[in-house]
mmCIF file of C-alpha atoms in Angstrom:
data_model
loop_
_atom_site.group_PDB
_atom_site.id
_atom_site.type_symbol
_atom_site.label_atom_id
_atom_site.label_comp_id
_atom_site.label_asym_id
_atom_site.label_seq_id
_atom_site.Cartn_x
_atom_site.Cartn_y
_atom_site.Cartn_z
ATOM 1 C CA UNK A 5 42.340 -2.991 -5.981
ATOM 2 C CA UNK A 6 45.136 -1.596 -8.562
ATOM 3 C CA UNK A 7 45.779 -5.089 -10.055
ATOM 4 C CA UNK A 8 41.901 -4.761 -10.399
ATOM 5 C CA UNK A 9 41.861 -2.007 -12.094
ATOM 6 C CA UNK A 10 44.479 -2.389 -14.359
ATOM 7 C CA UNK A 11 43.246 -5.700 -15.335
ATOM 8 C CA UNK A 12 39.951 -4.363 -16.296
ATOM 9 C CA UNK A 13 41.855 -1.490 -17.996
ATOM 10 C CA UNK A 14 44.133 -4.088 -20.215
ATOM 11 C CA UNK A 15 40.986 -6.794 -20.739
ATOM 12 C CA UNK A 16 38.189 -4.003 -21.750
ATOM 13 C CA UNK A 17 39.799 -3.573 -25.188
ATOM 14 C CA UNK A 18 40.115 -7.390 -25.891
ATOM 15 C CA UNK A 19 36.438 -7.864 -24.683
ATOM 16 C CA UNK A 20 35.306 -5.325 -26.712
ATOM 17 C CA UNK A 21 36.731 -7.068 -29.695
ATOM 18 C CA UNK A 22 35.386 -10.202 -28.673
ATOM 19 C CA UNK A 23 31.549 -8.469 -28.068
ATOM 20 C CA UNK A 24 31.767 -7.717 -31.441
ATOM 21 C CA UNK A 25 32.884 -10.774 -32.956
ATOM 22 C CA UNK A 26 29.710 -12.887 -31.526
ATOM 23 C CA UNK A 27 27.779 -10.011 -32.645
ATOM 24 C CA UNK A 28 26.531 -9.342 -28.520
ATOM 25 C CA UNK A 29 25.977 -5.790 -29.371
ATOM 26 C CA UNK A 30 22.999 -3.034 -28.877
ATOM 27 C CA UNK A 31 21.518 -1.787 -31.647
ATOM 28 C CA UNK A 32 19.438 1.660 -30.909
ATOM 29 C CA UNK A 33 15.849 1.208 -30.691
ATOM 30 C CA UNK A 34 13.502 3.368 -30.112
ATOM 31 C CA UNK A 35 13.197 3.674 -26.362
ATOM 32 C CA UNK A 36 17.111 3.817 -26.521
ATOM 33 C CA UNK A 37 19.125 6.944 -25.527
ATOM 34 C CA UNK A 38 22.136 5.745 -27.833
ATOM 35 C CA UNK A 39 22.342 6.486 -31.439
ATOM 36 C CA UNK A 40 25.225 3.955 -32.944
ATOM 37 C CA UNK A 41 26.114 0.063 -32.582
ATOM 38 C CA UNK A 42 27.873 -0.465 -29.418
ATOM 39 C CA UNK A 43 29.165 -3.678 -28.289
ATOM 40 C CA UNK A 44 27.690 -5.063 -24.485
ATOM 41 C CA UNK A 45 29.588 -7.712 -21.954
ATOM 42 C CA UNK A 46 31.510 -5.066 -20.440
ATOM 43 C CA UNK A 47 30.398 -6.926 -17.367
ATOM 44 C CA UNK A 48 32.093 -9.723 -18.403
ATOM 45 C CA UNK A 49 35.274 -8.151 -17.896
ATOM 46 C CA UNK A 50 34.268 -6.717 -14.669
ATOM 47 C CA UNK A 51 33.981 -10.208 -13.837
ATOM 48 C CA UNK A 52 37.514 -11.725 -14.919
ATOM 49 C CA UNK A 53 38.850 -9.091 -13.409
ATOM 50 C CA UNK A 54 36.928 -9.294 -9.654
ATOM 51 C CA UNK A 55 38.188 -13.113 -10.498
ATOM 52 C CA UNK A 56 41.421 -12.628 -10.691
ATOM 53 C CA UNK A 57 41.383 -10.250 -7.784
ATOM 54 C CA UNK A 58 39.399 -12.764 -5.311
ATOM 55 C CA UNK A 59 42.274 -15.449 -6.123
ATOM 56 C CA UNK A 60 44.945 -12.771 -5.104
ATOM 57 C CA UNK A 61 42.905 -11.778 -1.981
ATOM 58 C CA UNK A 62 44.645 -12.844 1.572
ATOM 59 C CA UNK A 63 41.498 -13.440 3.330
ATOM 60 C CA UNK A 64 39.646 -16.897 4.029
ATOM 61 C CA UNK A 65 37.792 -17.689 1.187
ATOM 62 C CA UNK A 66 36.247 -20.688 1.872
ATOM 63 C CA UNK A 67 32.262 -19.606 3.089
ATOM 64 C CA UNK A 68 32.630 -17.493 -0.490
ATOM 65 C CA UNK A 69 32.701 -20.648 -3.137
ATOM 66 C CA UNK A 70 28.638 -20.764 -2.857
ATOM 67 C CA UNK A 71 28.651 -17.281 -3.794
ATOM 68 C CA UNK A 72 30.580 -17.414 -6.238
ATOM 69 C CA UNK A 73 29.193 -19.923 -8.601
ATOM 70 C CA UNK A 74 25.901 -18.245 -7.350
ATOM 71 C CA UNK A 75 27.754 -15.227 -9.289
ATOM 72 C CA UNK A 76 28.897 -17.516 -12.006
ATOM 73 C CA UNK A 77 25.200 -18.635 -12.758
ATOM 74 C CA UNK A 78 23.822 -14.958 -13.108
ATOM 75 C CA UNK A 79 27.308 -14.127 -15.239
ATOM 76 C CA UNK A 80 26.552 -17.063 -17.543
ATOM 77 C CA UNK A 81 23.027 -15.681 -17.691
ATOM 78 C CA UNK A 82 23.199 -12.423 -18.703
ATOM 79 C CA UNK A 83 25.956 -13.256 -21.335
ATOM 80 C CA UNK A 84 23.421 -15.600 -23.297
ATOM 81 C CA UNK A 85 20.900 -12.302 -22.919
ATOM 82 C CA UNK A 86 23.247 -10.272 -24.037
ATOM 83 C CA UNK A 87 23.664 -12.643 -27.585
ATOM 84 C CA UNK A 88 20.029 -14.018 -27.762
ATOM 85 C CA UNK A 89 18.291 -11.768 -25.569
ATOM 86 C CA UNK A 90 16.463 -14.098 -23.156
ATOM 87 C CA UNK A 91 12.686 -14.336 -22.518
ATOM 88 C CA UNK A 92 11.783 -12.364 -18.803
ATOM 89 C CA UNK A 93 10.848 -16.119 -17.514
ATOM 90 C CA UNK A 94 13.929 -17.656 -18.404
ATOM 91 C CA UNK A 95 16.216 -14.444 -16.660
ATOM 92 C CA UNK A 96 14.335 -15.750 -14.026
ATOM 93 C CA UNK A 97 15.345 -18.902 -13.980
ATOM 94 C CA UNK A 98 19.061 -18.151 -13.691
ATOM 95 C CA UNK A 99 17.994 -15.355 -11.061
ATOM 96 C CA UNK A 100 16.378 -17.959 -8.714
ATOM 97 C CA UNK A 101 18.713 -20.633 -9.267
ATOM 98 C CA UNK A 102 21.654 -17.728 -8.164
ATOM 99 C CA UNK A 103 19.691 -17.101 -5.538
ATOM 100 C CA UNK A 104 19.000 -21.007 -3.991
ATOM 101 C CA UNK A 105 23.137 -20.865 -4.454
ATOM 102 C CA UNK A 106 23.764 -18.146 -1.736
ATOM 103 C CA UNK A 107 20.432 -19.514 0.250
ATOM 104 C CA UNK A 108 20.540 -23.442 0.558
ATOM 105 C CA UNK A 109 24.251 -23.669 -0.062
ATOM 106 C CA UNK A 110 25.923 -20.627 1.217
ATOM 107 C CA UNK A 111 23.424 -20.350 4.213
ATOM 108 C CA UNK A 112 23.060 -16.494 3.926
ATOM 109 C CA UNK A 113 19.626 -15.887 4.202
ATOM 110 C CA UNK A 114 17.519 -12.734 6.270
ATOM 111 C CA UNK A 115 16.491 -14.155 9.456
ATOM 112 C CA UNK A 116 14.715 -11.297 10.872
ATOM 113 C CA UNK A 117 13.652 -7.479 11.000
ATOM 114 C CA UNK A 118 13.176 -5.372 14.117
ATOM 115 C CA UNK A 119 10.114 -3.745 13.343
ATOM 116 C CA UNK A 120 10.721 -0.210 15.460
ATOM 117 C CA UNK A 121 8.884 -0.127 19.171
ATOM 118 C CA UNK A 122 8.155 -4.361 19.059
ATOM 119 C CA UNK A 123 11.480 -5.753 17.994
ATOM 120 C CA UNK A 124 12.484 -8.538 16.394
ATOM 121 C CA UNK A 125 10.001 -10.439 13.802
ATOM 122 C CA UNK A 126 11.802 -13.723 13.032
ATOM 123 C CA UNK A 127 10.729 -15.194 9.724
ATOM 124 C CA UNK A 128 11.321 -19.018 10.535
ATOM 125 C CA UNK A 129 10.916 -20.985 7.166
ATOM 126 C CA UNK A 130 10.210 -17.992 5.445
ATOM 127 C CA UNK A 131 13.837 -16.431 5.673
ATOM 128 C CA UNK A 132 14.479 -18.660 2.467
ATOM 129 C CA UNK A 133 11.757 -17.058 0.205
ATOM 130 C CA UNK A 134 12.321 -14.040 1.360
ATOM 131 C CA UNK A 135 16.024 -13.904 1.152
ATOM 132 C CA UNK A 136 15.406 -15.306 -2.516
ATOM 133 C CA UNK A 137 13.103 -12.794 -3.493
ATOM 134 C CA UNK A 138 15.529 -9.876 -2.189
ATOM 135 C CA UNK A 139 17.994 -11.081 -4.201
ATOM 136 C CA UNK A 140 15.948 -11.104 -7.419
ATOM 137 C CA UNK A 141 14.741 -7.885 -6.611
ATOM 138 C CA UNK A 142 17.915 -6.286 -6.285
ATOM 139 C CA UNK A 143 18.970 -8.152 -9.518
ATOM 140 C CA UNK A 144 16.405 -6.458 -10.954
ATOM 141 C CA UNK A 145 16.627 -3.175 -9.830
ATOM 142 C CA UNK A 146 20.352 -2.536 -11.191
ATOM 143 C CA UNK A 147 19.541 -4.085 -14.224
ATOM 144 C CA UNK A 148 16.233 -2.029 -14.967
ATOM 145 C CA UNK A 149 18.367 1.327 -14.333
ATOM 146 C CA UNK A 150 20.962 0.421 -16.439
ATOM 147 C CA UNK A 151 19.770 2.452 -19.393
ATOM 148 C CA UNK A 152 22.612 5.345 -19.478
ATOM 149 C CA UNK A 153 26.000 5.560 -19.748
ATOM 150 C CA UNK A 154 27.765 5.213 -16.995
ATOM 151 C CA UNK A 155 24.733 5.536 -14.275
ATOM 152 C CA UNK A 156 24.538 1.897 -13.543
ATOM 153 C CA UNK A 157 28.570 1.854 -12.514
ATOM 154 C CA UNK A 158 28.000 5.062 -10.852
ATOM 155 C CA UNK A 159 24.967 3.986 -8.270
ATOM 156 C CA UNK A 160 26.828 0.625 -8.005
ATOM 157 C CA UNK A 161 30.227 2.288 -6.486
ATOM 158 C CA UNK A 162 27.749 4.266 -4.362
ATOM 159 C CA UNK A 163 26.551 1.663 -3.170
ATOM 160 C CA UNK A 164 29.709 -0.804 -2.672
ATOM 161 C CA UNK A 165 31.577 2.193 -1.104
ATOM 162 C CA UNK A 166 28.562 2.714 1.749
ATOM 163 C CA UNK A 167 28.614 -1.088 2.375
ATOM 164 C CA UNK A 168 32.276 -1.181 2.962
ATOM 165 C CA UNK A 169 32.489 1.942 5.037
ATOM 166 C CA UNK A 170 30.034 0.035 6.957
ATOM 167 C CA UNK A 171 31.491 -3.112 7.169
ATOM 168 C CA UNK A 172 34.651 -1.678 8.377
ATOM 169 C CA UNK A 173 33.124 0.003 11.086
ATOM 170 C CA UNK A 174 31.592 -3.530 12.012
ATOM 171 C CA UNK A 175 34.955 -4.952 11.689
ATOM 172 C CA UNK A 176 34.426 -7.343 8.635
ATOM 173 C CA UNK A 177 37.397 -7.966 7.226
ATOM 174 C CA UNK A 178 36.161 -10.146 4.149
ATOM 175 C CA UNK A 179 32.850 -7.939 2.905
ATOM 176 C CA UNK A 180 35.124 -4.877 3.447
ATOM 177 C CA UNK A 181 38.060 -5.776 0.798
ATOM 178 C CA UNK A 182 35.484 -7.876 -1.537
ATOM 179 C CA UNK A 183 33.162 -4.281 -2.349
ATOM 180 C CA UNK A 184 36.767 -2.295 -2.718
ATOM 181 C CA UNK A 185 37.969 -5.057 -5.392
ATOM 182 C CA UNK A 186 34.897 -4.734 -6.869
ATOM 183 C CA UNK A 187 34.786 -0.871 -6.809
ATOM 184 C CA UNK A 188 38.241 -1.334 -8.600
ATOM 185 C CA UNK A 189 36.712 -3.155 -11.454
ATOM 186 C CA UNK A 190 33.996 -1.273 -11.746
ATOM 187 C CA UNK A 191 36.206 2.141 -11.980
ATOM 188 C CA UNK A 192 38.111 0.453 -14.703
ATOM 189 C CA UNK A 193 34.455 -0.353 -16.878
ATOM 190 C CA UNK A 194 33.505 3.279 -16.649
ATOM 191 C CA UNK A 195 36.773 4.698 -18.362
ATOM 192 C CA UNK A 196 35.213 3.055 -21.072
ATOM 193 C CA UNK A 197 32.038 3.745 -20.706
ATOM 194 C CA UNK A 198 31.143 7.233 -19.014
ATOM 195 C CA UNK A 199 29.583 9.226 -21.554
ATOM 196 C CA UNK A 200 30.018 8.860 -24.490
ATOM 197 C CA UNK A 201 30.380 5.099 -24.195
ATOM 198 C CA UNK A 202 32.530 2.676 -26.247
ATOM 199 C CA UNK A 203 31.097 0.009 -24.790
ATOM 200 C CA UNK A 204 28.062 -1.188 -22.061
ATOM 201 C CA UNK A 205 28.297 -3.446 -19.375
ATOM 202 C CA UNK A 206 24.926 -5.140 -20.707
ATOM 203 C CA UNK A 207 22.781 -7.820 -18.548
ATOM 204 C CA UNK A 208 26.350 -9.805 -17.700
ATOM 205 C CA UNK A 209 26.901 -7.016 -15.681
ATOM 206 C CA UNK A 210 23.896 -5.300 -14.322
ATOM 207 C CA UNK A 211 22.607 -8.915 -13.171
ATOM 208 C CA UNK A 212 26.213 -9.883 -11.894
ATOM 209 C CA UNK A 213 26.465 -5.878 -9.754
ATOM 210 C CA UNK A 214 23.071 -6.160 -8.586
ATOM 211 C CA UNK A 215 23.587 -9.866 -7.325
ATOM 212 C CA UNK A 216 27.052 -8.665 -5.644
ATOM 213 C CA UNK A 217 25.547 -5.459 -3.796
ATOM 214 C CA UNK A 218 22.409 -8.087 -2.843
ATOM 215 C CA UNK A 219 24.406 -10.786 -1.413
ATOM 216 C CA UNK A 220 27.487 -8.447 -0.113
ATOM 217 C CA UNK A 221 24.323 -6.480 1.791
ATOM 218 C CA UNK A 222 23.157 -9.552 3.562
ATOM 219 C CA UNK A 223 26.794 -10.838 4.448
ATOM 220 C CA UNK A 224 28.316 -7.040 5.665
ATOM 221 C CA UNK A 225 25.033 -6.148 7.263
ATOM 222 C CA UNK A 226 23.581 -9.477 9.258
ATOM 223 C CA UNK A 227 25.312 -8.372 12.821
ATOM 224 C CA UNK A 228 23.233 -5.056 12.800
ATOM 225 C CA UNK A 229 21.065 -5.236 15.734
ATOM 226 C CA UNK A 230 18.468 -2.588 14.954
ATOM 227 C CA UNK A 231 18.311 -1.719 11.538
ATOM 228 C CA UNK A 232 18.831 -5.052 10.103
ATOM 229 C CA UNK A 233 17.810 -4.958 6.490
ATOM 230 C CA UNK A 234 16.694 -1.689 6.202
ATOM 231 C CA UNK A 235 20.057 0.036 5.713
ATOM 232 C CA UNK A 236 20.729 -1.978 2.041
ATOM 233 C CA UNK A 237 17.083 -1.228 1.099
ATOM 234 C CA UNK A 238 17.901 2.696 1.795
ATOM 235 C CA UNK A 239 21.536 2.408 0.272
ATOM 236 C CA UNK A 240 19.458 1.268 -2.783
ATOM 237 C CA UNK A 241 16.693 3.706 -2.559
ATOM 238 C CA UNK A 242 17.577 5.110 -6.627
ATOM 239 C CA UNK A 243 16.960 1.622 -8.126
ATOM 240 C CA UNK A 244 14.826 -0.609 -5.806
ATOM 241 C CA UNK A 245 12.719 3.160 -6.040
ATOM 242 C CA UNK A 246 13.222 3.141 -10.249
ATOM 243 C CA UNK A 247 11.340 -0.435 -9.873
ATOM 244 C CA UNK A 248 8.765 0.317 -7.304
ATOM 245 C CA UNK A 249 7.605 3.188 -9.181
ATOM 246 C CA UNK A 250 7.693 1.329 -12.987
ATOM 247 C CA UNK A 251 5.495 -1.245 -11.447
ATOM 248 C CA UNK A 252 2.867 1.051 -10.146
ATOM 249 C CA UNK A 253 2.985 2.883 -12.857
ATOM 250 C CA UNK A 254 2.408 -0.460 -15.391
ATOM 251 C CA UNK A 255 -0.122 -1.453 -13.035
ATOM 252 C CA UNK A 256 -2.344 1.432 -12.970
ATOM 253 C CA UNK A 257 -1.654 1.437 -17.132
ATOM 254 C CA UNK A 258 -2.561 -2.009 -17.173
ATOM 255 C CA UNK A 259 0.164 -2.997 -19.219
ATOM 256 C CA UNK A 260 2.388 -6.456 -18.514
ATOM 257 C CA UNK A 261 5.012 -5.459 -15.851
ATOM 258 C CA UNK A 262 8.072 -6.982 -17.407
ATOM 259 C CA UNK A 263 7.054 -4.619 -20.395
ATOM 260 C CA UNK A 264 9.328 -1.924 -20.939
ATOM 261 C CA UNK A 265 9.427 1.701 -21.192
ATOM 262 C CA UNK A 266 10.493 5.135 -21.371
ATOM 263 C CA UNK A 267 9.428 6.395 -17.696
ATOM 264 C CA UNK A 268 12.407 5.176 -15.942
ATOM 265 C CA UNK A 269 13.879 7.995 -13.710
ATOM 266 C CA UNK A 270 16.627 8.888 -16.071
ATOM 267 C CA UNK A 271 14.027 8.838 -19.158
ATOM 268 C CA UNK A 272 11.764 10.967 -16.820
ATOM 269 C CA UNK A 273 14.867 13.948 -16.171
ATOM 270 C CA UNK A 274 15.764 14.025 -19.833
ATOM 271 C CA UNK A 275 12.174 15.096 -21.018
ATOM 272 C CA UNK A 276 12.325 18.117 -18.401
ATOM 273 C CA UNK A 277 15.817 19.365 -20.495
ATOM 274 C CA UNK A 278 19.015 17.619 -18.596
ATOM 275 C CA UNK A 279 21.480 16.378 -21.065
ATOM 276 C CA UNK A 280 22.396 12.669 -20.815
ATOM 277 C CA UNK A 281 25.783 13.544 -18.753
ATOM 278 C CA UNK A 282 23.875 16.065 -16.240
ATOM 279 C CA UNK A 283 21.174 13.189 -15.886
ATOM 280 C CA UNK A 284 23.488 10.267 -14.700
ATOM 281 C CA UNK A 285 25.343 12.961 -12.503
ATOM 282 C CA UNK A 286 22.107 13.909 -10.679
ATOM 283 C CA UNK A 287 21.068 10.322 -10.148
ATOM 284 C CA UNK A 288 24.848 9.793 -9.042
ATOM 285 C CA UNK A 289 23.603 12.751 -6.453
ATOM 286 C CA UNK A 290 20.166 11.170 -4.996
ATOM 287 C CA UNK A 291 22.236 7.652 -4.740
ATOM 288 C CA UNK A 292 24.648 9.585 -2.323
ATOM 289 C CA UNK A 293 21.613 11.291 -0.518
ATOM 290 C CA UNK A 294 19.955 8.108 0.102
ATOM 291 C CA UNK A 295 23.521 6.044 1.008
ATOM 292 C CA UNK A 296 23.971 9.249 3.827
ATOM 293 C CA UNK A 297 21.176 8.671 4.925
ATOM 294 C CA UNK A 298 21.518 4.590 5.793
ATOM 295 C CA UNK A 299 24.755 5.348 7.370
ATOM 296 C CA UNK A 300 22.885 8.224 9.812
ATOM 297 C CA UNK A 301 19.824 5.678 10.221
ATOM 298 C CA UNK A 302 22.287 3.069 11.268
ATOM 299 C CA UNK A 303 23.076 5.250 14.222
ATOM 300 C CA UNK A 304 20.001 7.017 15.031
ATOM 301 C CA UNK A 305 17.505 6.255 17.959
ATOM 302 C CA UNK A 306 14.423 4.665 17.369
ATOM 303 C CA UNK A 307 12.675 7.637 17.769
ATOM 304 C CA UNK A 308 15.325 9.654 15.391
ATOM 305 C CA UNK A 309 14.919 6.809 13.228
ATOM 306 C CA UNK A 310 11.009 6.473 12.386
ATOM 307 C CA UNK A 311 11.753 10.393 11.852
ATOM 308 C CA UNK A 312 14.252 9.797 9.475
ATOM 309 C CA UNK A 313 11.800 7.382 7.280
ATOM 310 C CA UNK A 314 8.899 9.860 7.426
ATOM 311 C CA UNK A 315 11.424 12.554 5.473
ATOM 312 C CA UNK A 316 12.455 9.809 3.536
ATOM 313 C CA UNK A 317 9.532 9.157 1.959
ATOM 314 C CA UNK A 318 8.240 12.491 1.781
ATOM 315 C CA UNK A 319 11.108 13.576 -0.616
ATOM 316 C CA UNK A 320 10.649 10.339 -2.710
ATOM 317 C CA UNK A 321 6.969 11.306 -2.941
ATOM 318 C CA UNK A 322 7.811 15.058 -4.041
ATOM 319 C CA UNK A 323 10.451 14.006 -6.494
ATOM 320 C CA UNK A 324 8.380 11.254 -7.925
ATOM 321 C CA UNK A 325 5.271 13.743 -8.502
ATOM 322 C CA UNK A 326 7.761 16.341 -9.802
ATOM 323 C CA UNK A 327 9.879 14.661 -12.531
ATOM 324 C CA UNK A 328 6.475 12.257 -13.065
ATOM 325 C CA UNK A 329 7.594 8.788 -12.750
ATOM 326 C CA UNK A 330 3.977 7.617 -12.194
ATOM 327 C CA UNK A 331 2.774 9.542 -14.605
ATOM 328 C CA UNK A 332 2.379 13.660 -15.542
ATOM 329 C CA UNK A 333 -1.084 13.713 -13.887
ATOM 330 C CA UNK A 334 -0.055 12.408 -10.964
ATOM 331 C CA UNK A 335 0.778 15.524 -7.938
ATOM 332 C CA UNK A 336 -1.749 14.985 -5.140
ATOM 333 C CA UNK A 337 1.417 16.744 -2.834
ATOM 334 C CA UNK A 338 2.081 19.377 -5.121
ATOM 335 C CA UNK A 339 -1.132 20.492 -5.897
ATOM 336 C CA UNK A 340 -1.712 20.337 -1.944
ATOM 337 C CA UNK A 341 1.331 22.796 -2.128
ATOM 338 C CA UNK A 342 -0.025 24.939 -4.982
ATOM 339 C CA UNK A 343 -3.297 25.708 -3.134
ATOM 340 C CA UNK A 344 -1.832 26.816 0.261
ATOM 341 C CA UNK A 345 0.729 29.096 -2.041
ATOM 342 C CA UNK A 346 -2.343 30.517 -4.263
ATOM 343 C CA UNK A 347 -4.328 31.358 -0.853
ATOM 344 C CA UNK A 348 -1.471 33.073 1.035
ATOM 345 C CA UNK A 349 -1.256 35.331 -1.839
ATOM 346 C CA UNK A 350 -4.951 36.233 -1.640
#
């Protein structure tokens, strides 16, 4: 973990230059939060450096090489994004083909989900599409949150830290040590880029975190009996929500869904008055509620854990109608609220 940091530290600078050089920078538009030039492939370090750190690493590596080019694929991906900015179809493409890596090569796919009170539902032949389009969405869930500084590094160590803790108490000793390396490169990116930033990760490294948090999920979490892959989809609850939400809300707009806009969750808290820093720090809070609450789920009853869900979603419904992420219109539950408040008082 130190040599990770400290290579990240020492590289940041030089990739920076480099960013700069091929002209793979962000110039502020108008949905953007930034006002100046800044140069992107900060993820590129963060991958050197969780490269370097994998070669050091005293564990057996050799069920990780499909993951890896997997990772190399998504890497090489968003780096041509990040100079020519891609077309949605053809991120895709290197998505998918990241994906059948991990799936048809690696053999890490989502075999079932025990469905509380029936158990198990095995998939059969559809563990591969499903496993594939997990993946993807995850991909896409980092990357479509990635639109302050520092808040995609943020909910990504939130996330890496909760599926290590849990992997050590399920006695993995490869998915364990591969999230703290990559915590330690991560920590290194956001000394540069924490508000304000000097430089962004860009799609090289949203695509490349989200792929690592989908793929480390599936590895740390497939000897979980009960709650099988709904632990990583609560760790994940800021983002995968983020996404759920935009595509409601560009569905009942009836606008393309890989169109963007300025609704996202952060975009949402800065038009109610928080400053950019207070913003990423109160998303860094709801990732921490949600990643509590996986690790109590993991351990709850059945019953304790149906109740647990039922909360769940209630506060994601309140927050959702509060800040407006569908839209400003939308608070069937607080209007509910409203009404039994206004007829107490009379």
């Amino acid at each position: 973990m130190i040599i990770c940091f400290l290579i990240g530290i020492l590289i940041i600078p030089l990739v920076r230059k480099f960013a700069f050089l091929i002209n793979a920078v962000d110039e502020p538009r108008e949905r953007h939060i930034h006002t100046k030039i800044t140069p992107t492939l900060g993820g590129l370090a963060i991958f050197i450096a969780f490269t370097i750190g994998m070669l050091l690493l005293a564990v057996d590596k050799s069920g990780f090489l499909p993951v890896y080019i997997g990772a190399l694929i998504i890497v090489t991906t968003g780096f041509i994004d990040d100079i020519i900015e891609l077309s949605p179809r053809w991120k895709l493409v290197g998505q998918i083909s990241a994906a059948l890596c991990v799936v048809l090569w690696g053999k890490i796919t989502i075999e079932f989900i025990n469905i509380p009170f029936a158990g198990p539902l095995y998939f059969g032949v559809w563990a591969i599409p499903i496993t594939i389009i997990w993946i993807v969405a995850i991909v896409n869930a980092l990357n479509l949150i990635d639109g302050l500084d520092g808040l995609a590094g943020g909910i990504a160590i939130i996330a890496l830290l909760t599926i290590a803790g849990m992997a050590l108490l399920l006695q993995d000793i490869f998915v364990a040590p591969v999230a703290f390396m990559l915590i330690a490169c991560i920590f290194a990116f956001l000394v540069y880029n924490f508000p304000p930033a000097s430089i962004f990760m860009g799609d090289t490294g949203s695509l490349f975190l989200g792929y690592m948090i989908a793929v480390l999920s599936l590895m740390g979490f497939k000897n979980v009996t009960f709650i099988s892959i709904l632990v990583p989809l609560i760790i994940l609850g800021v983002p995968l929500s983020d996404t759920f939400f935009a595509i409601i809300r560009r569905l009942k707009s009836r606008t393309p869904i890989s169109m963007a806009d300025r609704s996202h969750i952060h975009h949402r808290l800065m038009a109610l008055g928080f400053s950019e820093r207070q913003t990423v720090l109160l998303i860094y809070c709801m990732a921490i509620l949600f990643s509590i609450t996986g690790f109590v789920f993991s351990f709850s009853t059945t019953w304790g854990a149906v109740i647990l869900l039922v909360l769940l979603a209630f506060c994601i419904e309140i927050i959702v109608e509060f800040i407006g992420l569908i839209g400003e219109q939308y608070r069937p539950i607080l209007n509910i609220l409203a009404k039994i408040r206004r007829r107490k008082k009379h």
